[in-house]
Amino acid sequence: MKLIFLGPPASGKGTYAQRVGPKIGVPQISTGELIREEIKKETEHGKEAKPYVEAGQLIPDNIVIELLQDRIAQPDAEKGFILDGYPRNIVQADALEGMASIDKIINLVVPDEVVIYRLSGRRSCKKCGKIYNVNTLPPKQEGVCDDCGGELYHRADDTIEVLKDRLKVYREKTEPLIDYYKKKGIVADIECNQADIPPEIVVEKIMNALE
Ligand SMILES: [Zn+2]
């Protein structure tokens, strides 16, 4: 199954993708994580992308498209994948058309005030990238990843100012994508309008939408 999770930044789509992936036997592919990997490894793409990440801006389409193309060609993505953070605009969606046939769009419908509340509690693992939330999804031990023991941190692009810019960009550029996919009849809207909605509940809604 080839899925796309759409939703505003800090809407929890990474968390839901991490949980739904194993249930349906496909990897979660986060373009944000792919880009952070490239920056860490100081590759050409990483060096090009770094200033955009630091300013909280979108990475140029050509870089993201190339990274994604390489990633979905890996053997573990043969049966399918969940894309998290891609596509972000119509150009990226058109490029994806040429690479894969998408079965369903999971559209997380989340109001801005809920996004801002969630963001204030978000923590990521330095080692494996797993996402936690001190409000809704705390680790067993404060500041430590349950899975790998890595240190949890508040990402530099997780500040309220940066988020407000990213929300604006999302509403302008990504929302037209929802119409683009609605015309194809493959969008499932998942309402997430409570701030403290437990991840299991949202995952259940998503699994129901996939049946
Ligand atoms: Zn970890």
mmCIF file of C-alpha atoms and ligand atoms in Angstrom:
data_model
loop_
_atom_site.group_PDB
_atom_site.id
_atom_site.type_symbol
_atom_site.label_atom_id
_atom_site.label_comp_id
_atom_site.label_asym_id
_atom_site.label_seq_id
_atom_site.Cartn_x
_atom_site.Cartn_y
_atom_site.Cartn_z
ATOM 1 C CA MET A 1 0.000 0.000 0.000
ATOM 2 C CA LYS A 2 1.310 3.422 -0.999
ATOM 3 C CA LEU A 3 0.096 6.177 1.265
ATOM 4 C CA ILE A 4 0.648 9.874 1.837
ATOM 5 C CA PHE A 5 0.048 11.470 5.217
ATOM 6 C CA LEU A 6 -0.827 15.140 4.825
ATOM 7 C CA GLY A 7 -1.213 17.552 7.690
ATOM 8 C CA PRO A 8 0.205 20.816 9.030
ATOM 9 C CA PRO A 9 3.652 20.868 10.675
ATOM 10 C CA ALA A 10 3.573 19.404 14.206
ATOM 11 C CA SER A 11 0.204 17.756 13.501
ATOM 12 C CA GLY A 12 1.602 14.401 14.630
ATOM 13 C CA LYS A 13 1.769 12.838 11.179
ATOM 14 C CA GLY A 14 5.258 11.450 11.824
ATOM 15 C CA THR A 15 4.075 9.743 14.994
ATOM 16 C CA TYR A 16 1.028 8.241 13.286
ATOM 17 C CA ALA A 17 3.080 7.130 10.283
ATOM 18 C CA GLN A 18 5.597 5.420 12.623
ATOM 19 C CA ARG A 19 2.712 3.471 14.187
ATOM 20 C CA VAL A 20 0.685 2.668 11.081
ATOM 21 C CA GLY A 21 3.720 1.540 9.022
ATOM 22 C CA PRO A 22 4.452 -1.657 10.998
ATOM 23 C CA LYS A 23 0.720 -2.543 11.074
ATOM 24 C CA ILE A 24 0.545 -2.642 7.279
ATOM 25 C CA GLY A 25 4.141 -3.807 6.722
ATOM 26 C CA VAL A 26 5.558 -0.780 4.916
ATOM 27 C CA PRO A 27 8.278 1.735 5.886
ATOM 28 C CA GLN A 28 7.551 5.291 6.920
ATOM 29 C CA ILE A 29 9.512 7.682 4.739
ATOM 30 C CA SER A 30 9.964 11.124 6.213
ATOM 31 C CA THR A 31 11.538 13.573 3.802
ATOM 32 C CA GLY A 32 12.399 15.756 6.816
ATOM 33 C CA GLU A 33 14.450 12.891 8.281
ATOM 34 C CA LEU A 34 16.059 12.161 4.901
ATOM 35 C CA ILE A 35 17.154 15.790 4.679
ATOM 36 C CA ARG A 36 18.465 15.875 8.271
ATOM 37 C CA GLU A 37 20.471 12.718 7.450
ATOM 38 C CA GLU A 38 22.023 14.419 4.397
ATOM 39 C CA ILE A 39 22.912 17.494 6.454
ATOM 40 C CA LYS A 40 24.519 15.317 9.118
ATOM 41 C CA LYS A 41 26.524 13.416 6.524
ATOM 42 C CA GLU A 42 27.462 16.741 4.868
ATOM 43 C CA THR A 43 26.572 15.532 1.376
ATOM 44 C CA GLU A 44 26.097 17.941 -1.535
ATOM 45 C CA HIS A 45 22.321 17.869 -1.048
ATOM 46 C CA GLY A 46 22.828 18.365 2.670
ATOM 47 C CA LYS A 47 24.959 21.450 2.160
ATOM 48 C CA GLU A 48 22.411 22.895 -0.277
ATOM 49 C CA ALA A 49 19.505 22.222 2.076
ATOM 50 C CA LYS A 50 21.039 23.438 5.345
ATOM 51 C CA PRO A 51 20.348 27.198 5.064
ATOM 52 C CA TYR A 52 16.688 26.528 4.222
ATOM 53 C CA VAL A 53 16.255 24.236 7.224
ATOM 54 C CA GLU A 54 17.853 26.783 9.535
ATOM 55 C CA ALA A 55 15.514 29.507 8.265
ATOM 56 C CA GLY A 56 12.497 27.184 8.555
ATOM 57 C CA GLN A 57 11.868 27.441 4.812
ATOM 58 C CA LEU A 58 10.929 24.740 2.327
ATOM 59 C CA ILE A 59 13.802 22.880 0.657
ATOM 60 C CA PRO A 60 14.020 23.400 -3.148
ATOM 61 C CA ASP A 61 11.895 20.834 -4.990
ATOM 62 C CA ASN A 62 14.727 19.330 -7.058
ATOM 63 C CA ILE A 63 16.664 18.271 -3.938
ATOM 64 C CA VAL A 64 13.646 16.711 -2.237
ATOM 65 C CA ILE A 65 12.495 14.927 -5.402
ATOM 66 C CA GLU A 66 15.936 13.347 -5.962
ATOM 67 C CA LEU A 67 16.204 12.203 -2.345
ATOM 68 C CA LEU A 68 12.749 10.651 -2.467
ATOM 69 C CA GLN A 69 13.385 8.913 -5.765
ATOM 70 C CA ASP A 70 16.481 7.213 -4.290
ATOM 71 C CA ARG A 71 14.648 6.268 -1.119
ATOM 72 C CA ILE A 72 11.586 4.625 -2.698
ATOM 73 C CA ALA A 73 13.867 2.581 -4.958
ATOM 74 C CA GLN A 74 15.200 0.749 -1.842
ATOM 75 C CA PRO A 75 14.067 -2.901 -1.455
ATOM 76 C CA ASP A 76 12.090 -2.284 1.772
ATOM 77 C CA ALA A 77 9.762 0.101 -0.111
ATOM 78 C CA GLU A 78 8.894 -2.422 -2.814
ATOM 79 C CA LYS A 79 5.497 -3.320 -1.311
ATOM 80 C CA GLY A 80 4.675 0.250 -0.454
ATOM 81 C CA PHE A 81 5.433 3.112 1.918
ATOM 82 C CA ILE A 82 3.974 5.935 3.918
ATOM 83 C CA LEU A 83 5.196 9.350 2.835
ATOM 84 C CA ASP A 84 5.371 11.873 5.632
ATOM 85 C CA GLY A 85 6.256 15.429 4.635
ATOM 86 C CA TYR A 86 5.996 14.845 0.883
ATOM 87 C CA PRO A 87 4.587 16.184 -1.409
ATOM 88 C CA ARG A 88 4.443 19.783 -0.200
ATOM 89 C CA ASN A 89 3.232 21.369 -3.427
ATOM 90 C CA ILE A 90 1.807 20.547 -6.849
ATOM 91 C CA VAL A 91 5.278 20.356 -8.479
ATOM 92 C CA GLN A 92 6.282 17.615 -6.020
ATOM 93 C CA ALA A 93 2.951 15.827 -6.484
ATOM 94 C CA ASP A 94 3.388 15.791 -10.258
ATOM 95 C CA ALA A 95 6.928 14.398 -9.863
ATOM 96 C CA LEU A 96 5.546 11.647 -7.607
ATOM 97 C CA GLU A 97 2.963 10.684 -10.245
ATOM 98 C CA GLY A 98 5.849 9.605 -12.456
ATOM 99 C CA MET A 99 7.405 7.467 -9.675
ATOM 100 C CA ALA A 100 4.518 5.639 -8.003
ATOM 101 C CA SER A 101 0.779 5.103 -7.972
ATOM 102 C CA ILE A 102 -0.652 6.344 -4.665
ATOM 103 C CA ASP A 103 -3.525 4.391 -3.073
ATOM 104 C CA LYS A 104 -4.699 6.803 -0.406
ATOM 105 C CA ILE A 105 -4.138 10.208 1.167
ATOM 106 C CA ILE A 106 -4.594 10.421 4.913
ATOM 107 C CA ASN A 107 -5.450 14.076 5.479
ATOM 108 C CA LEU A 108 -5.030 15.129 9.108
ATOM 109 C CA VAL A 109 -7.400 18.021 9.748
ATOM 110 C CA VAL A 110 -5.871 19.985 12.632
ATOM 111 C CA PRO A 111 -6.697 23.570 13.699
ATOM 112 C CA ASP A 112 -3.773 26.027 14.168
ATOM 113 C CA GLU A 113 -4.247 26.367 17.933
ATOM 114 C CA VAL A 114 -3.942 22.606 18.343
ATOM 115 C CA VAL A 115 -0.767 22.590 16.235
ATOM 116 C CA ILE A 116 0.796 25.316 18.391
ATOM 117 C CA TYR A 117 -0.077 23.499 21.621
ATOM 118 C CA ARG A 118 1.376 20.228 20.344
ATOM 119 C CA LEU A 119 4.545 21.871 19.103
ATOM 120 C CA SER A 120 5.367 23.309 22.509
ATOM 121 C CA GLY A 121 5.719 19.752 23.826
ATOM 122 C CA ARG A 122 7.423 18.068 20.925
ATOM 123 C CA ARG A 123 10.763 16.289 21.411
ATOM 124 C CA SER A 124 12.805 14.267 18.906
ATOM 125 C CA CYS A 125 15.403 11.570 19.523
ATOM 126 C CA LYS A 126 18.900 12.674 18.489
ATOM 127 C CA LYS A 127 19.877 9.117 17.615
ATOM 128 C CA CYS A 128 16.905 7.483 15.847
ATOM 129 C CA GLY A 129 14.567 10.418 15.098
ATOM 130 C CA LYS A 130 11.587 9.029 17.016
ATOM 131 C CA ILE A 131 9.150 11.765 18.005
ATOM 132 C CA TYR A 132 7.684 12.230 21.489
ATOM 133 C CA ASN A 133 5.398 14.798 23.060
ATOM 134 C CA VAL A 134 5.611 15.708 26.733
ATOM 135 C CA ASN A 135 1.858 16.497 26.653
ATOM 136 C CA THR A 136 0.468 13.618 24.619
ATOM 137 C CA LEU A 137 3.190 11.024 24.137
ATOM 138 C CA PRO A 138 5.827 11.233 26.878
ATOM 139 C CA PRO A 139 8.815 8.856 26.991
ATOM 140 C CA LYS A 140 8.983 6.437 29.945
ATOM 141 C CA GLN A 141 11.950 8.348 31.317
ATOM 142 C CA GLU A 142 12.132 12.118 30.847
ATOM 143 C CA GLY A 143 14.555 13.184 28.122
ATOM 144 C CA VAL A 144 15.460 9.623 27.065
ATOM 145 C CA CYS A 145 14.275 7.670 24.008
ATOM 146 C CA ASP A 146 12.331 4.485 24.888
ATOM 147 C CA ASP A 147 13.650 2.660 21.840
ATOM 148 C CA CYS A 148 17.351 3.444 21.683
ATOM 149 C CA GLY A 149 18.234 5.379 24.863
ATOM 150 C CA GLY A 150 19.163 8.450 22.770
ATOM 151 C CA GLU A 151 18.834 11.983 24.087
ATOM 152 C CA LEU A 152 15.575 13.833 23.363
ATOM 153 C CA TYR A 153 15.753 17.436 22.215
ATOM 154 C CA HIS A 154 13.593 20.313 21.065
ATOM 155 C CA ARG A 155 14.454 20.866 17.412
ATOM 156 C CA ALA A 156 15.782 24.287 16.329
ATOM 157 C CA ASP A 157 12.958 24.582 13.797
ATOM 158 C CA ASP A 158 10.353 23.934 16.521
ATOM 159 C CA THR A 159 10.016 27.533 17.778
ATOM 160 C CA ILE A 160 6.628 29.288 17.640
ATOM 161 C CA GLU A 161 7.871 31.968 15.208
ATOM 162 C CA VAL A 162 9.234 29.412 12.765
ATOM 163 C CA LEU A 163 6.071 27.355 13.142
ATOM 164 C CA LYS A 164 3.796 30.291 12.301
ATOM 165 C CA ASP A 165 5.736 30.840 9.070
ATOM 166 C CA ARG A 166 5.574 27.156 8.242
ATOM 167 C CA LEU A 167 1.828 27.055 8.923
ATOM 168 C CA LYS A 168 1.312 29.956 6.549
ATOM 169 C CA VAL A 169 3.360 28.229 3.859
ATOM 170 C CA TYR A 170 1.460 25.005 4.497
ATOM 171 C CA ARG A 171 -1.947 26.643 4.145
ATOM 172 C CA GLU A 172 -0.868 28.335 0.904
ATOM 173 C CA LYS A 173 1.110 25.607 -0.827
ATOM 174 C CA THR A 174 0.069 22.268 0.597
ATOM 175 C CA GLU A 175 -3.657 22.701 0.983
ATOM 176 C CA PRO A 176 -4.226 22.973 -2.797
ATOM 177 C CA LEU A 177 -2.803 19.424 -2.840
ATOM 178 C CA ILE A 178 -5.830 18.216 -0.941
ATOM 179 C CA ASP A 179 -8.052 19.437 -3.779
ATOM 180 C CA TYR A 180 -5.643 17.890 -6.288
ATOM 181 C CA TYR A 181 -6.057 14.469 -4.636
ATOM 182 C CA LYS A 182 -9.778 14.933 -3.888
ATOM 183 C CA LYS A 183 -10.344 15.110 -7.638
ATOM 184 C CA LYS A 184 -8.786 11.644 -7.824
ATOM 185 C CA GLY A 185 -11.172 10.460 -5.086
ATOM 186 C CA ILE A 186 -8.466 9.065 -2.787
ATOM 187 C CA VAL A 187 -8.554 11.434 0.210
ATOM 188 C CA ALA A 188 -9.626 10.306 3.705
ATOM 189 C CA ASP A 189 -10.098 13.213 6.149
ATOM 190 C CA ILE A 190 -9.101 12.406 9.735
ATOM 191 C CA GLU A 191 -10.409 14.969 12.221
ATOM 192 C CA CYS A 192 -7.924 15.798 15.016
ATOM 193 C CA ASN A 193 -9.469 18.822 16.688
ATOM 194 C CA GLN A 194 -8.674 18.013 20.328
ATOM 195 C CA ALA A 195 -5.260 19.043 21.629
ATOM 196 C CA ASP A 196 -4.686 15.957 23.799
ATOM 197 C CA ILE A 197 -6.144 13.281 21.556
ATOM 198 C CA PRO A 198 -4.137 10.081 22.281
ATOM 199 C CA PRO A 199 -2.174 8.734 19.292
ATOM 200 C CA GLU A 200 -3.894 5.316 19.549
ATOM 201 C CA ILE A 201 -7.268 6.913 18.804
ATOM 202 C CA VAL A 202 -5.981 8.666 15.692
ATOM 203 C CA VAL A 203 -4.176 5.500 14.549
ATOM 204 C CA GLU A 204 -7.461 3.588 14.921
ATOM 205 C CA LYS A 205 -9.275 6.182 12.791
ATOM 206 C CA ILE A 206 -6.552 5.865 10.152
ATOM 207 C CA MET A 207 -6.718 2.041 10.151
ATOM 208 C CA ASN A 208 -10.497 2.254 9.696
ATOM 209 C CA ALA A 209 -10.039 4.594 6.753
ATOM 210 C CA LEU A 210 -7.648 2.091 5.134
ATOM 211 C CA GLU A 211 -10.101 -0.817 5.254
HETATM 212 ZN ZN ZN B 1 15.787 6.915 19.759
#
